[in-house]
């Protein structure tokens, strides 16, 4: 979603801030801006549109200064216009603020200040209200301009604290003041903010990938932290004014890891990384000796795991689809009743739960507001709530009672790909672990391990289908939409394939259990609307065949994803057949999703879409 980058050091700020914003481009935004203190001037450049537009604006007349803040905005309050772009300023025009999150009580705060009479607001944003509030408190706390600089610093931090105490909502903020040299203030609640610690320079960013090219030493701020940042030091305290605890961590990836390399798009790179990312999700977690999985991060004893009577899997978007496969896997392998809940619904619903329920919050970013809300609500009610995250420093990872890291490496493409197959792999590890504590025999455990260990090579094999899939994408490039169908373990793949197609091609797409076709969806079938069936060689193949016949009888084109000998049975009926390697049912989704990721990708390229930055979407959805 929105991105923040701040810099204070000895280098020119403008190129560092612009470079940082470019690295956050994948998160989704619709306007961008910077504020740099150039001598005794607070210089700002901002505009609606892309970072390239901001770059041109800066290029015409670059502000010269060694500290400043910058932002990419994803519109919430007010349209994507130059005026609404951040930074925003206080009434004096000396304080500039960038903000991620939502100030829920902004209207009440604005009305109060309007009544005072000396505040004029030039944007429709909640952020401008916060800038005015901080500036007002700062100005009233001393004779402006006449205080020694050190005193001004503590006064500004105190003003930030006092303002944030009045705020209801979420924020990650960074600000500068024209009269306070070489000084930034940052704070967070609900929106991530990280401090990058350099040599004679320090950084603020909403995502460490913005600054990893400059430093790999980072302090991940906690909710209610306020940080005062100078070139050679920083101080962390809380909104309440207490001293904050912090730890400097090493960022686990490098700048190289977040480069596209020779791939035209991050999405394609990440699709091709799946043999490795699936291997990394299993690395060190399979025991041939005990024929089970080892998941120490769950922080649960064998007795506690045996006592689990019910599992709730929650998440959003692609993570929710992985959860849906998890429901099938865990119930099949472990026989533990498992339910899937949209995080956005679960967090506000009064679901009856029992003491022996275990909740898993699944999230690549670990920052998704609804998933975090569901995790917090579960913990508030006393349930053990675990995280399955890729981002190790994320809020969900830090606030959960334990969990499993995906270790998939940074995922930059807005359309989630490798995180999905890692999540499904982790679902299988959980199913295996819980199953071996219940009814699964050693030989069954061994067979599951063999199936999991075969996956990376099978994914390599599946990736070789890319030319065939590209040709199919070309063939159907003029359609207005697609339907996706699957059964059992592959029903969620129909959902995931439809989501991928919608996200990056903007075509209409729906995913359904195959059998639902005859309950209404069949009315949509027509010669120009292809149906994609995920119909591997499994226990429900012949049922899928019946549904394929129903579509063909109505002249609907059929693309079939199948495996083993089933390709022959489909030869005279499906228009296009994509054959993936054969695998046991519970791991097939890891393979069947790959041609569908490729189909969405090639179709999007064919249609000239911006694959890595699809319209209106953000990588990490930190608002409700
Ligand atoms: O970071 P998360 O896994 O929590 O993100 C959840 C969804 O926002 C995400 O999967 C979204 O649906 C993707 N754009 C799907 O490709």
PDB file of C-alpha atoms in Angstrom, residues 42-192:
ATOM      1  CA  UNK A  42      11.333  23.355   2.948  1.00  0.00           C
ATOM      2  CA  UNK A  43      11.188  22.217  -0.674  1.00  0.00           C
ATOM      3  CA  UNK A  44       8.464  19.896  -1.833  1.00  0.00           C
ATOM      4  CA  UNK A  45       7.655  18.187  -5.120  1.00  0.00           C
ATOM      5  CA  UNK A  46       4.581  16.005  -5.442  1.00  0.00           C
ATOM      6  CA  UNK A  47       2.153  14.821  -8.094  1.00  0.00           C
ATOM      7  CA  UNK A  48      -0.498  12.284  -8.977  1.00  0.00           C
ATOM      8  CA  UNK A  49       0.778   9.487 -11.209  1.00  0.00           C
ATOM      9  CA  UNK A  50       3.887   7.362 -11.259  1.00  0.00           C
ATOM     10  CA  UNK A  51       7.271   7.810  -9.590  1.00  0.00           C
ATOM     11  CA  UNK A  52       8.672   8.484 -13.060  1.00  0.00           C
ATOM     12  CA  UNK A  53       6.481  11.635 -13.143  1.00  0.00           C
ATOM     13  CA  UNK A  54       7.834  12.690  -9.749  1.00  0.00           C
ATOM     14  CA  UNK A  55      11.358  11.975 -11.016  1.00  0.00           C
ATOM     15  CA  UNK A  56      10.792  14.370 -13.948  1.00  0.00           C
ATOM     16  CA  UNK A  57       9.485  17.038 -11.587  1.00  0.00           C
ATOM     17  CA  UNK A  58      12.510  16.665  -9.331  1.00  0.00           C
ATOM     18  CA  UNK A  59      14.840  16.540 -12.344  1.00  0.00           C
ATOM     19  CA  UNK A  60      13.676  19.996 -13.492  1.00  0.00           C
ATOM     20  CA  UNK A  61      14.709  21.639 -10.214  1.00  0.00           C
ATOM     21  CA  UNK A  62      16.263  19.256  -7.706  1.00  0.00           C
ATOM     22  CA  UNK A  63      16.076  20.272  -4.039  1.00  0.00           C
ATOM     23  CA  UNK A  64      19.597  20.249  -2.606  1.00  0.00           C
ATOM     24  CA  UNK A  65      19.661  18.961   0.958  1.00  0.00           C
ATOM     25  CA  UNK A  66      20.789  16.018   3.063  1.00  0.00           C
ATOM     26  CA  UNK A  67      17.582  15.154   4.899  1.00  0.00           C
ATOM     27  CA  UNK A  68      13.997  14.682   3.908  1.00  0.00           C
ATOM     28  CA  UNK A  69      10.979  12.429   3.645  1.00  0.00           C
ATOM     29  CA  UNK A  70       9.075  10.880   0.753  1.00  0.00           C
ATOM     30  CA  UNK A  71       5.929   8.929   0.084  1.00  0.00           C
ATOM     31  CA  UNK A  72       3.861   6.932  -2.355  1.00  0.00           C
ATOM     32  CA  UNK A  73       0.131   7.288  -1.710  1.00  0.00           C
ATOM     33  CA  UNK A  74      -2.670   4.792  -2.325  1.00  0.00           C
ATOM     34  CA  UNK A  75      -5.776   6.953  -2.097  1.00  0.00           C
ATOM     35  CA  UNK A  76      -8.119   6.411   0.841  1.00  0.00           C
ATOM     36  CA  UNK A  77      -9.373   9.890   1.851  1.00  0.00           C
ATOM     37  CA  UNK A  78      -9.718  11.975  -1.286  1.00  0.00           C
ATOM     38  CA  UNK A  79      -8.945  11.272  -4.927  1.00  0.00           C
ATOM     39  CA  UNK A  80      -5.496  10.718  -6.413  1.00  0.00           C
ATOM     40  CA  UNK A  81      -4.609  14.377  -7.103  1.00  0.00           C
ATOM     41  CA  UNK A  82      -1.526  16.570  -6.751  1.00  0.00           C
ATOM     42  CA  UNK A  83      -3.103  18.295  -3.731  1.00  0.00           C
ATOM     43  CA  UNK A  84      -3.877  15.058  -1.930  1.00  0.00           C
ATOM     44  CA  UNK A  85      -0.408  13.585  -2.551  1.00  0.00           C
ATOM     45  CA  UNK A  86       1.897  13.559   0.491  1.00  0.00           C
ATOM     46  CA  UNK A  87       3.836  15.280   2.091  1.00  0.00           C
ATOM     47  CA  UNK A  88       1.291  17.489   3.847  1.00  0.00           C
ATOM     48  CA  UNK A  89       2.100  20.590   5.880  1.00  0.00           C
ATOM     49  CA  UNK A  90       1.054  22.249   9.098  1.00  0.00           C
ATOM     50  CA  UNK A  91      -0.448  25.753   9.268  1.00  0.00           C
ATOM     51  CA  UNK A  92       3.001  27.387   9.429  1.00  0.00           C
ATOM     52  CA  UNK A  93       4.146  25.510   6.317  1.00  0.00           C
ATOM     53  CA  UNK A  94       7.357  24.561   8.111  1.00  0.00           C
ATOM     54  CA  UNK A  95       6.458  21.005   9.117  1.00  0.00           C
ATOM     55  CA  UNK A  96       6.058  18.276   6.475  1.00  0.00           C
ATOM     56  CA  UNK A  97       4.495  14.904   7.201  1.00  0.00           C
ATOM     57  CA  UNK A  98       3.994  11.636   5.309  1.00  0.00           C
ATOM     58  CA  UNK A  99       1.575   9.051   6.615  1.00  0.00           C
ATOM     59  CA  UNK A 100       0.409   5.502   5.966  1.00  0.00           C
ATOM     60  CA  UNK A 101      -2.808   4.315   7.591  1.00  0.00           C
ATOM     61  CA  UNK A 102      -6.113   5.969   8.410  1.00  0.00           C
ATOM     62  CA  UNK A 103      -6.883   8.630  11.018  1.00  0.00           C
ATOM     63  CA  UNK A 104     -10.448   7.624  11.868  1.00  0.00           C
ATOM     64  CA  UNK A 105     -11.319  10.736  13.927  1.00  0.00           C
ATOM     65  CA  UNK A 106      -9.788  13.194  11.452  1.00  0.00           C
ATOM     66  CA  UNK A 107     -13.077  15.001  10.814  1.00  0.00           C
ATOM     67  CA  UNK A 108     -13.594  15.786  14.511  1.00  0.00           C
ATOM     68  CA  UNK A 109      -9.981  16.993  14.850  1.00  0.00           C
ATOM     69  CA  UNK A 110     -10.336  19.074  11.676  1.00  0.00           C
ATOM     70  CA  UNK A 111     -13.617  20.644  12.858  1.00  0.00           C
ATOM     71  CA  UNK A 112     -11.965  21.631  16.160  1.00  0.00           C
ATOM     72  CA  UNK A 113      -9.081  23.321  14.337  1.00  0.00           C
ATOM     73  CA  UNK A 114     -11.393  25.017  11.826  1.00  0.00           C
ATOM     74  CA  UNK A 115     -13.331  26.477  14.747  1.00  0.00           C
ATOM     75  CA  UNK A 116     -10.073  27.929  16.086  1.00  0.00           C
ATOM     76  CA  UNK A 117      -9.920  29.925  12.862  1.00  0.00           C
ATOM     77  CA  UNK A 118      -6.235  29.850  11.920  1.00  0.00           C
ATOM     78  CA  UNK A 119      -6.162  26.579   9.983  1.00  0.00           C
ATOM     79  CA  UNK A 120      -6.751  26.340   6.246  1.00  0.00           C
ATOM     80  CA  UNK A 121      -6.781  22.860   4.759  1.00  0.00           C
ATOM     81  CA  UNK A 122      -5.814  22.477   1.120  1.00  0.00           C
ATOM     82  CA  UNK A 123      -6.370  18.742   0.679  1.00  0.00           C
ATOM     83  CA  UNK A 124      -9.126  16.230   1.422  1.00  0.00           C
ATOM     84  CA  UNK A 125      -6.791  13.991   3.402  1.00  0.00           C
ATOM     85  CA  UNK A 126      -6.742  12.820   7.004  1.00  0.00           C
ATOM     86  CA  UNK A 127      -2.946  13.232   6.893  1.00  0.00           C
ATOM     87  CA  UNK A 128      -3.076  16.997   6.525  1.00  0.00           C
ATOM     88  CA  UNK A 129      -5.172  17.137   9.703  1.00  0.00           C
ATOM     89  CA  UNK A 130      -2.460  15.265  11.595  1.00  0.00           C
ATOM     90  CA  UNK A 131       0.232  17.609  10.212  1.00  0.00           C
ATOM     91  CA  UNK A 132      -1.767  20.623  11.432  1.00  0.00           C
ATOM     92  CA  UNK A 133      -2.327  19.040  14.829  1.00  0.00           C
ATOM     93  CA  UNK A 134       1.363  18.277  15.400  1.00  0.00           C
ATOM     94  CA  UNK A 135       2.391  21.720  14.125  1.00  0.00           C
ATOM     95  CA  UNK A 136      -0.167  23.440  16.334  1.00  0.00           C
ATOM     96  CA  UNK A 137       1.041  21.643  19.462  1.00  0.00           C
ATOM     97  CA  UNK A 138       4.678  22.275  18.541  1.00  0.00           C
ATOM     98  CA  UNK A 139       4.148  25.980  17.900  1.00  0.00           C
ATOM     99  CA  UNK A 140       2.195  26.494  21.087  1.00  0.00           C
ATOM    100  CA  UNK A 141       4.877  24.748  23.166  1.00  0.00           C
ATOM    101  CA  UNK A 142       7.512  27.482  22.680  1.00  0.00           C
ATOM    102  CA  UNK A 143       8.271  30.760  20.997  1.00  0.00           C
ATOM    103  CA  UNK A 144       8.735  29.497  17.456  1.00  0.00           C
ATOM    104  CA  UNK A 145      12.267  29.960  16.144  1.00  0.00           C
ATOM    105  CA  UNK A 146      13.711  31.368  19.339  1.00  0.00           C
ATOM    106  CA  UNK A 147      14.488  28.094  21.111  1.00  0.00           C
ATOM    107  CA  UNK A 148      17.882  26.361  20.918  1.00  0.00           C
ATOM    108  CA  UNK A 149      17.888  23.495  18.370  1.00  0.00           C
ATOM    109  CA  UNK A 150      18.212  20.720  20.979  1.00  0.00           C
ATOM    110  CA  UNK A 151      15.191  22.022  22.759  1.00  0.00           C
ATOM    111  CA  UNK A 152      13.304  22.187  19.471  1.00  0.00           C
ATOM    112  CA  UNK A 153      14.011  18.508  18.889  1.00  0.00           C
ATOM    113  CA  UNK A 154      12.516  17.400  22.184  1.00  0.00           C
ATOM    114  CA  UNK A 155       9.614  19.810  21.704  1.00  0.00           C
ATOM    115  CA  UNK A 156       8.859  18.310  18.300  1.00  0.00           C
ATOM    116  CA  UNK A 157       8.975  14.759  19.672  1.00  0.00           C
ATOM    117  CA  UNK A 158       6.703  15.838  22.538  1.00  0.00           C
ATOM    118  CA  UNK A 159       4.294  17.431  20.043  1.00  0.00           C
ATOM    119  CA  UNK A 160       4.202  14.208  17.992  1.00  0.00           C
ATOM    120  CA  UNK A 161       3.413  12.223  21.136  1.00  0.00           C
ATOM    121  CA  UNK A 162       0.711  14.623  22.269  1.00  0.00           C
ATOM    122  CA  UNK A 163      -0.927  14.622  18.826  1.00  0.00           C
ATOM    123  CA  UNK A 164      -0.834  10.847  18.503  1.00  0.00           C
ATOM    124  CA  UNK A 165      -2.497  10.517  21.876  1.00  0.00           C
ATOM    125  CA  UNK A 166      -5.502  12.297  20.356  1.00  0.00           C
ATOM    126  CA  UNK A 167      -5.605  10.127  17.268  1.00  0.00           C
ATOM    127  CA  UNK A 168      -7.917   7.162  16.743  1.00  0.00           C
ATOM    128  CA  UNK A 169      -6.742   5.000  13.879  1.00  0.00           C
ATOM    129  CA  UNK A 170      -3.575   3.629  12.376  1.00  0.00           C
ATOM    130  CA  UNK A 171      -0.406   5.348  11.330  1.00  0.00           C
ATOM    131  CA  UNK A 172       3.142   4.963  10.168  1.00  0.00           C
ATOM    132  CA  UNK A 173       4.520   8.508   9.907  1.00  0.00           C
ATOM    133  CA  UNK A 174       7.716  10.401   9.144  1.00  0.00           C
ATOM    134  CA  UNK A 175       8.158  14.143   9.476  1.00  0.00           C
ATOM    135  CA  UNK A 176      10.665  16.963   9.184  1.00  0.00           C
ATOM    136  CA  UNK A 177      10.609  20.582  10.373  1.00  0.00           C
ATOM    137  CA  UNK A 178      12.287  23.385   8.433  1.00  0.00           C
ATOM    138  CA  UNK A 179      13.763  24.947  11.582  1.00  0.00           C
ATOM    139  CA  UNK A 180      15.242  21.733  13.023  1.00  0.00           C
ATOM    140  CA  UNK A 181      18.305  20.690  10.998  1.00  0.00           C
ATOM    141  CA  UNK A 182      19.237  17.050  10.333  1.00  0.00           C
ATOM    142  CA  UNK A 183      16.311  15.664  12.238  1.00  0.00           C
ATOM    143  CA  UNK A 184      13.463  13.255  11.374  1.00  0.00           C
ATOM    144  CA  UNK A 185      10.715  11.901  13.579  1.00  0.00           C
ATOM    145  CA  UNK A 186       8.890   8.633  12.911  1.00  0.00           C
ATOM    146  CA  UNK A 187       6.130   6.759  14.719  1.00  0.00           C
ATOM    147  CA  UNK A 188       3.934   3.761  14.138  1.00  0.00           C
ATOM    148  CA  UNK A 189       0.705   2.161  15.136  1.00  0.00           C
ATOM    149  CA  UNK A 190      -0.748  -0.507  12.876  1.00  0.00           C
ATOM    150  CA  UNK A 191       1.310   0.502   9.816  1.00  0.00           C
ATOM    151  CA  UNK A 192       4.868  -0.802   9.620  1.00  0.00           C
TER     152      UNK A 192
END
